[in-house]
């Protein structure tokens, strides 16, 4: 093909015009050098560009200008690199009006097609013309099908009955204990998303379905609630995508999320975030401990919350319109701030918790105010990113400390119930059963309550592993060694200790 172009574009006869689409599919700029096939292609292109006659035109099209090999335009007076911007809303609106006339959902279609090219709008306009009476919800569904492929419509399947039972499902069935206010905030978000009103106040319906900022001490259930939200919405915790921001402290780690630039190692692999969302466009995405991320990462968050999309290093757009974004943070319990300076956040929290003169409900209110205030100060003054705080809005959700005996007992009881279910499922072929005496939960709370206050649910997880799981494992191995079946393992207290007997 290139040889034929060489003949035609270097011939001094009639004017000729040639376009090579997706140049980067043939050869893309590489900082690390080219393989043999790419070198040969690049040599042909250089020769072609240098010898095109003035009366001819050659246009090479790439998804991104950074993908164009610099050898084709550096020190070449006959070559010009032109970056063509994405069509803005006015462009999209004008084009859709040209294709569809005065359609009832022109404005909405222009909003929802942010990030698409006019050639994409051409296909979408054809689909809309086939269903001229489609509703706003059907239009969103049509665009999802175009962007995301054939996907289950999880949001439309979210029934009012399921939403009415959501609180009981999170708290009673899934064991989210001691965080009733946070659960209600999540359900409010689901109601807005189900009604199709996410982003309507800001006039940008292409935003993610929702965004929340979970603030509070470690181990109180922030990640746990996010996992259960994924299960509630999409039927599986595999739809939960977690990114630990402590792994993104350095500036160069931005490329880990969206992919390395053309020419750098890892370019072909894409980014961790963009790849994950491309594979699971319906997901709950957790950015854990956001305060540890490099400031450049904040720009990515801003684009996701603003536009509901990201373009990866390969020029491919990934859409977040069907995701729920959750940030978590331990801001409010730190001893050093973002810049390494000492802060007394933990002391302020301890002072409230340990003040016996403050009623329980008042303590909870004061702690919630403390966490909201410290999160706001973090964005406003520590990292000077008030625009990101504005995108989060009133979605800062403080989590409660696990310091009351009632809450601790509920959490321990939930842990024991889950352990019993998983144990009996794992050993169902052996007929093994697990029985906890009623006093076990109280015994654990009395002994490990202080650890739960400090370390949250992780404190009781460690305690259960030490006090119950280890001796239970030995008892199970003895029973297996004796080839015993249909054994009931009784967990009791005796003389101030937990004992396991079987029969």
Coordinates of C-alpha atoms in Angstrom, one line a residue:
X1 CA 0.0 0.0 0.0
X2 CA 2.7 2.5 1.0
X3 CA 4.6 1.7 -2.2
X4 CA 1.5 2.6 -4.3
X5 CA 1.1 5.8 -2.3
X6 CA 4.7 6.7 -2.9
X7 CA 4.2 6.4 -6.7
X8 CA 0.9 8.4 -6.7
X9 CA 1.8 11.2 -4.2
X10 CA 5.2 11.9 -5.8
X11 CA 3.9 12.0 -9.3
X12 CA 3.7 15.6 -10.8
X13 CA 0.3 15.1 -12.4
X14 CA -3.2 15.8 -11.1
X15 CA -3.8 16.8 -7.5
X16 CA -4.1 13.8 -5.2
X17 CA -5.4 13.5 -1.6
X18 CA -4.7 10.5 0.7
X19 CA -5.7 9.8 4.3
X20 CA -4.1 7.1 6.5
X21 CA -6.4 6.4 9.5
X22 CA -5.1 5.2 12.8
X23 CA -1.5 5.7 12.1
X24 CA -0.7 4.4 15.6
X25 CA -2.0 1.0 14.5
X26 CA 0.9 0.8 12.0
X27 CA 3.6 2.5 14.1
X28 CA 3.3 4.6 17.3
X29 CA 6.0 6.8 18.9
X30 CA 8.1 4.8 21.3
X31 CA 10.6 6.3 23.7
X32 CA 12.3 2.9 24.0
X33 CA 12.8 2.4 20.3
X34 CA 11.0 0.4 17.5
X35 CA 11.1 -3.3 16.5
X36 CA 12.2 -4.2 13.0
X37 CA 8.8 -4.2 11.4
X38 CA 8.0 -0.8 12.9
X39 CA 11.4 0.6 11.8
X40 CA 10.7 -0.4 8.2
X41 CA 7.2 1.1 8.3
X42 CA 8.6 4.3 9.8
X43 CA 11.3 4.6 7.1
X44 CA 8.7 4.3 4.3
X45 CA 6.5 6.9 6.0
X46 CA 9.5 9.3 6.4
X47 CA 10.4 8.9 2.8
X48 CA 6.8 9.4 1.7
X49 CA 6.3 12.5 3.8
X50 CA 9.6 14.0 2.5
X51 CA 8.7 13.4 -1.1
X52 CA 5.0 14.4 -1.3
X53 CA 4.7 16.9 -4.2
X54 CA 3.3 20.4 -3.3
X55 CA 0.1 19.8 -5.2
X56 CA -0.7 16.6 -3.2
X57 CA -1.9 16.2 0.4
X58 CA -1.2 13.4 2.8
X59 CA -3.1 13.2 6.1
X60 CA -2.0 10.8 8.9
X61 CA -4.6 10.3 11.6
X62 CA -3.8 9.1 15.1
X63 CA -6.0 8.9 18.2
X64 CA -3.6 11.2 20.2
X65 CA -0.9 13.5 18.9
X66 CA 1.6 11.9 21.4
X67 CA 1.3 8.7 19.4
X68 CA 2.6 10.3 16.2
X69 CA 6.3 9.4 15.7
X70 CA 8.3 12.6 16.2
X71 CA 10.5 11.5 13.2
X72 CA 7.6 12.4 10.9
X73 CA 7.3 16.1 11.8
X74 CA 10.6 17.1 13.6
X75 CA 12.7 19.4 11.3
X76 CA 10.2 18.9 8.5
X77 CA 9.0 22.2 7.0
X78 CA 6.4 20.4 4.9
X79 CA 4.7 18.8 7.9
X80 CA 2.3 20.2 10.4
X81 CA 0.9 18.5 13.6
X82 CA -2.7 19.5 14.2
X83 CA -4.6 18.5 17.4
X84 CA -8.3 18.2 16.8
X85 CA -10.4 18.7 20.0
X86 CA -13.3 16.5 21.0
X87 CA -16.6 18.0 20.0
X88 CA -18.0 20.1 22.8
X89 CA -21.7 20.2 23.8
X90 CA -22.5 22.9 21.3
X91 CA -21.0 20.8 18.5
X92 CA -22.8 17.6 19.6
X93 CA -26.1 19.5 20.0
X94 CA -25.8 21.0 16.5
X95 CA -24.9 17.7 14.9
X96 CA -27.7 15.8 16.7
X97 CA -30.2 18.5 15.7
X98 CA -29.0 18.2 12.1
X99 CA -29.6 14.4 12.2
X100 CA -32.8 14.3 14.4
X101 CA -34.5 17.6 14.0
X102 CA -36.4 18.9 17.0
X103 CA -36.3 15.8 19.1
X104 CA -37.6 15.9 22.7
X105 CA -34.3 14.7 24.2
X106 CA -31.8 16.6 22.2
X107 CA -30.3 18.4 25.3
X108 CA -30.1 15.2 27.3
X109 CA -28.5 13.3 24.4
X110 CA -25.9 16.1 24.0
X111 CA -25.1 15.8 27.7
X112 CA -24.9 12.0 27.8
X113 CA -22.7 11.8 24.7
X114 CA -19.9 13.9 26.3
X115 CA -16.6 12.3 25.3
X116 CA -17.8 10.8 22.0
X117 CA -16.8 11.7 18.5
X118 CA -19.2 12.8 15.7
X119 CA -18.8 9.4 14.0
X120 CA -20.1 7.8 17.3
X121 CA -23.0 10.2 17.3
X122 CA -23.9 9.1 13.7
X123 CA -24.6 5.6 14.9
X124 CA -26.5 6.8 18.0
X125 CA -28.6 9.1 15.9
X126 CA -29.5 6.2 13.6
X127 CA -30.6 4.2 16.7
X128 CA -32.7 7.1 18.1
X129 CA -34.5 7.6 14.7
X130 CA -35.6 3.9 14.9
X131 CA -37.3 4.6 18.3
X132 CA -38.5 8.3 18.1
X133 CA -40.7 8.0 21.2
X134 CA -38.0 6.6 23.6
X135 CA -38.0 8.0 27.2
X136 CA -35.1 9.6 28.9
X137 CA -34.3 6.3 30.8
X138 CA -34.5 4.4 27.5
X139 CA -32.1 6.9 25.9
X140 CA -29.6 6.3 28.8
X141 CA -30.0 2.6 28.3
X142 CA -29.4 2.9 24.6
X143 CA -26.2 4.9 25.2
X144 CA -25.0 2.4 27.7
X145 CA -25.5 -0.4 25.2
X146 CA -23.4 1.6 22.7
X147 CA -20.6 2.5 25.1
X148 CA -20.5 -0.6 27.2
X149 CA -21.8 -3.4 25.0
X150 CA -24.5 -5.8 26.1
X151 CA -24.8 -5.4 29.8
X152 CA -27.6 -6.2 32.3
X153 CA -29.5 -3.1 33.3
X154 CA -28.8 -3.3 37.0
X155 CA -30.2 0.1 37.9
X156 CA -33.6 -0.4 36.3
X157 CA -33.7 -3.8 38.0
X158 CA -33.3 -2.1 41.4
X159 CA -36.9 -2.3 42.5
X160 CA -38.7 0.0 45.1
X161 CA -39.3 -3.1 47.2
X162 CA -35.6 -3.9 47.3
X163 CA -34.8 -0.4 48.3
X164 CA -37.3 -0.4 51.0
X165 CA -35.7 -3.6 52.4
X166 CA -32.1 -2.3 51.9
X167 CA -31.5 -1.2 55.5
X168 CA -32.5 -4.5 56.9
X169 CA -30.3 -6.3 54.3
X170 CA -27.2 -4.3 55.0
X171 CA -27.6 -4.4 58.8
X172 CA -29.2 -7.7 59.6
X173 CA -28.3 -10.0 56.7
X174 CA -24.8 -8.7 55.9
X175 CA -23.7 -7.6 59.3
X176 CA -23.0 -3.9 58.9
X177 CA -23.3 -3.1 62.6
X178 CA -23.0 0.2 64.4
X179 CA -23.1 2.4 61.3
X180 CA -26.8 3.0 60.8
X181 CA -26.2 6.6 59.6
X182 CA -23.7 5.6 57.0
X183 CA -26.1 2.9 55.7
X184 CA -28.9 5.4 55.4
X185 CA -26.6 7.7 53.4
X186 CA -25.8 4.9 51.0
X187 CA -29.5 4.1 50.6
X188 CA -30.2 7.8 49.9
X189 CA -27.6 7.7 47.1
X190 CA -29.2 4.5 45.7
X191 CA -32.6 6.2 45.6
X192 CA -31.3 9.2 43.6
X193 CA -29.4 6.9 41.2
X194 CA -32.5 4.6 40.7
X195 CA -34.7 7.7 40.0
X196 CA -32.2 8.8 37.4
X197 CA -31.5 12.1 39.3
X198 CA -27.8 11.7 39.8
X199 CA -26.0 14.8 38.6
X200 CA -29.2 16.6 37.7
X201 CA -28.5 19.4 40.2
X202 CA -25.2 20.2 38.5
X203 CA -26.6 19.8 35.0
X204 CA -24.2 16.9 34.2
X205 CA -26.1 13.6 33.9
X206 CA -23.0 11.9 32.5
X207 CA -21.4 11.8 36.0
X208 CA -21.0 8.6 38.0
X209 CA -24.2 7.3 39.6
X210 CA -23.0 8.5 42.9
X211 CA -19.9 9.5 45.0
X212 CA -19.4 9.2 48.8
X213 CA -16.5 10.0 51.1
X214 CA -16.3 7.6 54.0
X215 CA -14.4 9.2 56.9
X216 CA -13.6 7.7 60.2
X217 CA -11.1 5.6 62.2
X218 CA -9.6 2.4 60.9
X219 CA -11.4 -0.9 61.1
X220 CA -15.0 0.4 61.6
X221 CA -16.5 -1.0 58.4
X222 CA -15.8 1.5 55.6
X223 CA -14.5 -1.0 53.1
X224 CA -16.9 -3.7 54.4
X225 CA -19.9 -1.4 53.6
X226 CA -18.5 -0.6 50.1
X227 CA -18.2 -4.4 49.4
X228 CA -21.7 -5.0 50.5
X229 CA -23.0 -2.2 48.3
X230 CA -21.4 -3.9 45.3
X231 CA -23.1 -7.1 46.2
X232 CA -26.5 -5.3 46.8
X233 CA -26.3 -3.6 43.4
X234 CA -24.6 -6.0 41.1
X235 CA -25.1 -9.4 42.8
X236 CA -21.5 -10.1 43.6
X237 CA -18.6 -8.6 45.6
X238 CA -16.5 -9.1 42.4
X239 CA -18.0 -5.9 41.2
X240 CA -16.1 -4.2 44.0
X241 CA -12.8 -2.6 42.8
X242 CA -10.4 -1.4 45.4
X243 CA -7.3 0.8 44.8
X244 CA -5.0 1.4 47.8
X245 CA -3.8 5.0 47.5
X246 CA -0.7 4.2 49.6
X247 CA 0.6 2.6 46.4
X248 CA 0.2 5.9 44.5
X249 CA 2.3 8.3 46.6
X250 CA 4.8 9.2 43.8
X251 CA 4.1 11.3 40.7
X252 CA 5.0 8.6 38.2
X253 CA 2.4 6.2 39.7
X254 CA -0.3 8.1 37.8
X255 CA 0.6 5.9 34.8
X256 CA -0.3 2.8 36.9
X257 CA -3.9 4.0 36.9
X258 CA -4.3 5.1 33.2
X259 CA -1.4 3.5 31.5
X260 CA 2.1 4.5 30.4
X261 CA 2.6 7.1 27.7
X262 CA 3.4 5.9 24.2
X263 CA 7.0 4.8 23.9
X264 CA 7.3 3.9 27.6
X265 CA 7.4 0.5 29.2
X266 CA 3.9 -0.8 30.0
X267 CA 2.2 1.2 27.3
X268 CA 0.6 -1.9 25.8
X269 CA -0.8 -3.1 29.1
X270 CA -2.9 -0.1 29.8
X271 CA -3.8 1.2 33.2
X272 CA -5.0 -0.6 36.3
X273 CA -8.1 1.6 36.8
X274 CA -9.1 2.0 33.1
X275 CA -8.6 -1.7 32.4
X276 CA -10.7 -2.7 35.5
X277 CA -13.6 -0.3 34.6
X278 CA -13.5 -1.3 31.0
X279 CA -14.0 -4.9 32.1
X280 CA -16.6 -4.1 34.8
X281 CA -18.4 -0.8 33.8
X282 CA -21.0 -1.6 36.5
X283 CA -19.0 -1.5 39.7
X284 CA -18.4 0.1 43.1
X285 CA -14.9 1.7 43.0
X286 CA -13.1 2.3 46.3
X287 CA -10.1 4.6 46.5
X288 CA -8.8 3.7 49.9
X289 CA -6.9 6.2 52.1
X290 CA -7.1 9.0 49.6
X291 CA -5.0 11.3 51.8
X292 CA -1.9 9.2 50.8
X293 CA -2.3 9.7 47.1
X294 CA 0.0 12.1 45.1
X295 CA -1.6 15.4 44.2
X296 CA -1.5 14.5 40.5
X297 CA -3.9 11.6 41.3
X298 CA -6.4 14.2 42.5
X299 CA -6.7 15.4 38.9
X300 CA -7.9 12.0 37.8
X301 CA -10.5 12.0 40.6
X302 CA -11.6 15.4 39.5
X303 CA -12.1 14.3 35.9
X304 CA -14.0 11.2 36.9
X305 CA -16.4 13.1 39.2
X306 CA -16.8 16.0 36.7
X307 CA -17.1 14.1 33.4
X308 CA -17.7 10.5 34.2
X309 CA -15.0 9.3 31.9
X310 CA -11.2 8.9 31.5
X311 CA -9.1 8.6 28.4
X312 CA -6.3 6.1 28.9
X313 CA -2.7 6.3 27.5
X314 CA -3.8 4.5 24.3
X315 CA -6.5 7.1 23.5
X316 CA -9.4 4.8 24.5
X317 CA -12.2 6.4 26.6
X318 CA -13.5 4.5 29.6
X319 CA -16.9 5.5 31.1
X320 CA -17.7 5.7 34.8
X321 CA -21.4 6.6 34.3
X322 CA -22.6 3.4 35.8
X323 CA -20.2 3.3 38.7
X324 CA -20.5 4.4 42.3
X325 CA -17.3 6.1 43.5
X326 CA -16.3 5.8 47.2
X327 CA -13.3 7.5 48.8
X328 CA -12.2 6.4 52.3
X329 CA -9.9 8.2 54.6
X330 CA -8.5 8.1 58.2
X331 CA -8.4 11.9 58.2
X332 CA -9.4 13.0 61.7
X333 CA -7.4 10.3 63.5
X334 CA -3.9 11.3 62.2
X335 CA -0.8 12.3 64.1
X336 CA 0.9 13.8 61.1
X337 CA -0.6 15.7 58.1
X338 CA -0.1 15.4 54.4
X339 CA 3.2 17.3 54.6
X340 CA 4.5 15.3 57.6
X341 CA 3.8 18.0 60.1
X342 CA 2.5 16.9 63.5
X343 CA -1.3 17.3 64.2
X344 CA -3.4 16.4 67.2
X345 CA -6.4 14.9 65.5
X346 CA -6.1 11.7 67.5
X347 CA -5.9 13.5 70.8
X348 CA -9.0 15.5 69.9
X349 CA -10.9 12.3 69.2
X350 CA -9.7 10.6 72.4
X351 CA -10.7 13.6 74.5
X352 CA -14.3 13.3 73.2
X353 CA -14.5 9.5 73.7
X354 CA -13.0 9.5 77.2
X355 CA -15.1 12.4 78.5
X356 CA -17.6 10.7 80.8
X357 CA -19.6 13.9 81.2
X358 CA -20.7 13.9 77.5
X359 CA -23.8 11.8 76.7
X360 CA -23.5 9.1 74.1
X361 CA -25.6 10.8 71.4
X362 CA -23.7 14.1 71.9
X363 CA -20.4 12.3 71.6
X364 CA -21.5 10.8 68.3
X365 CA -22.5 14.3 67.0
X366 CA -19.2 15.8 68.1
X367 CA -17.2 13.1 66.5
X368 CA -19.2 13.4 63.2
X369 CA -18.6 17.2 63.2
X370 CA -14.9 16.5 63.9
X371 CA -14.4 14.2 60.9
X372 CA -16.3 16.5 58.5
X373 CA -14.3 19.5 59.6
X374 CA -10.9 17.8 59.3
X375 CA -11.8 16.4 55.8
X376 CA -12.8 19.9 54.7
X377 CA -9.6 21.4 56.1
X378 CA -7.6 18.7 54.3
X379 CA -8.9 19.7 50.9
X380 CA -9.1 23.4 51.5
X381 CA -5.7 24.0 53.3
X382 CA -3.4 21.0 53.3
X383 CA -3.5 20.2 49.6
X384 CA -5.3 23.4 48.4
X385 CA -7.9 21.5 46.3
X386 CA -11.2 23.1 47.2
X387 CA -12.6 22.2 43.7
X388 CA -12.4 18.5 44.7
X389 CA -14.2 19.2 47.9
X390 CA -16.9 21.0 45.9
X391 CA -17.4 17.8 43.8
X392 CA -17.9 15.7 46.9
X393 CA -20.4 18.2 48.2
X394 CA -22.3 17.1 51.2
X395 CA -21.4 13.4 50.7
X396 CA -18.9 13.2 53.5
X397 CA -20.1 10.2 55.6
X398 CA -18.5 10.0 59.1
X399 CA -18.3 6.5 60.6
X400 CA -18.8 5.8 64.2
X401 CA -16.2 4.4 66.6
X402 CA -17.0 0.9 67.9
X403 CA -16.8 1.8 71.5
X404 CA -20.1 1.0 73.1
X405 CA -20.7 -2.5 74.5
X406 CA -24.0 -2.9 72.6
X407 CA -22.3 -2.2 69.2
X408 CA -19.3 -4.4 70.0
X409 CA -21.6 -7.3 71.0
X410 CA -23.6 -6.9 67.8
X411 CA -20.4 -7.0 65.7
X412 CA -19.0 -10.0 67.6
X413 CA -22.3 -11.9 67.2
X414 CA -22.3 -11.2 63.5
X415 CA -18.7 -12.5 63.1
X416 CA -19.6 -15.7 65.0
X417 CA -22.7 -16.2 62.8
X418 CA -20.6 -15.8 59.6
X419 CA -17.9 -18.2 60.9
X420 CA -20.5 -20.8 61.8
X421 CA -22.1 -20.6 58.3
X422 CA -18.7 -20.7 56.5
X423 CA -17.5 -23.6 58.7
X424 CA -20.5 -25.8 58.1
X425 CA -20.5 -25.0 54.4
X426 CA -16.9 -26.0 54.1
X427 CA -17.3 -29.3 56.1
X428 CA -20.8 -30.2 54.9
X429 CA -19.6 -33.5 53.3
X430 CA -18.1 -34.5 56.7
X431 CA -21.3 -33.4 58.5
X432 CA -19.4 -31.1 60.9
X433 CA -21.4 -28.5 62.9
X434 CA -20.3 -25.6 65.0
X435 CA -22.1 -24.4 68.1
X436 CA -21.3 -21.2 70.0
X437 CA -22.6 -20.9 73.5
X438 CA -24.6 -17.6 74.2
X439 CA -21.9 -16.3 76.6
X440 CA -19.1 -16.4 74.0
X441 CA -19.9 -13.0 72.5
X442 CA -20.1 -11.3 75.9
X443 CA -16.8 -13.0 77.0
X444 CA -15.0 -11.7 73.9
X445 CA -16.4 -8.1 74.3
X446 CA -15.3 -8.0 78.0
X447 CA -11.8 -9.2 77.2
X448 CA -11.2 -7.4 73.9
X449 CA -13.5 -4.3 74.0
X450 CA -10.6 -1.9 74.4
X451 CA -8.9 -3.3 71.3
X452 CA -12.2 -2.9 69.3
X453 CA -12.3 0.7 70.4
X454 CA -8.8 1.3 69.1
X455 CA -8.6 -1.0 66.1
X456 CA -12.3 -1.5 65.2
X457 CA -13.5 -4.7 63.7
X458 CA -10.0 -5.8 62.9
X459 CA -9.4 -6.0 66.7
X460 CA -12.1 -8.6 67.2
X461 CA -11.1 -10.5 64.0
X462 CA -7.6 -11.0 65.5
X463 CA -9.1 -12.0 68.9
X464 CA -11.4 -14.5 67.3
X465 CA -8.6 -16.0 65.3
X466 CA -6.5 -16.4 68.5
X467 CA -9.2 -17.5 70.9
X468 CA -11.4 -19.7 68.6
X469 CA -10.0 -20.4 65.1
X470 CA -6.7 -21.8 66.3
X471 CA -8.0 -24.3 68.8
X472 CA -10.9 -25.1 66.5
X473 CA -8.4 -26.0 63.7
X474 CA -6.6 -28.5 66.0
X475 CA -9.9 -30.1 67.0
X476 CA -11.0 -30.5 63.4
X477 CA -7.6 -32.1 62.5
X478 CA -8.0 -34.6 65.3
X479 CA -11.5 -35.5 64.2
X480 CA -10.3 -35.9 60.6
X481 CA -7.4 -38.1 61.7
X482 CA -9.9 -40.3 63.5
X483 CA -12.0 -40.4 60.4
X484 CA -15.0 -39.1 62.4
X485 CA -18.1 -37.7 60.8
X486 CA -21.2 -35.8 61.9
X487 CA -19.2 -34.1 64.7
X488 CA -20.6 -31.1 66.6
X489 CA -17.9 -28.7 67.9
X490 CA -19.2 -26.9 71.0
X491 CA -17.5 -23.6 71.8
X492 CA -17.9 -22.8 75.5
X493 CA -16.3 -20.9 78.4
X494 CA -14.8 -22.7 81.3
X495 CA -12.9 -21.1 84.2
X496 CA -12.5 -17.9 82.3
X497 CA -11.2 -19.5 79.1
X498 CA -12.7 -20.6 75.8
X499 CA -12.8 -24.4 75.4
X500 CA -13.8 -26.5 72.4
X501 CA -15.5 -29.9 73.0
X502 CA -16.9 -32.2 70.4
X503 CA -19.4 -35.0 70.3

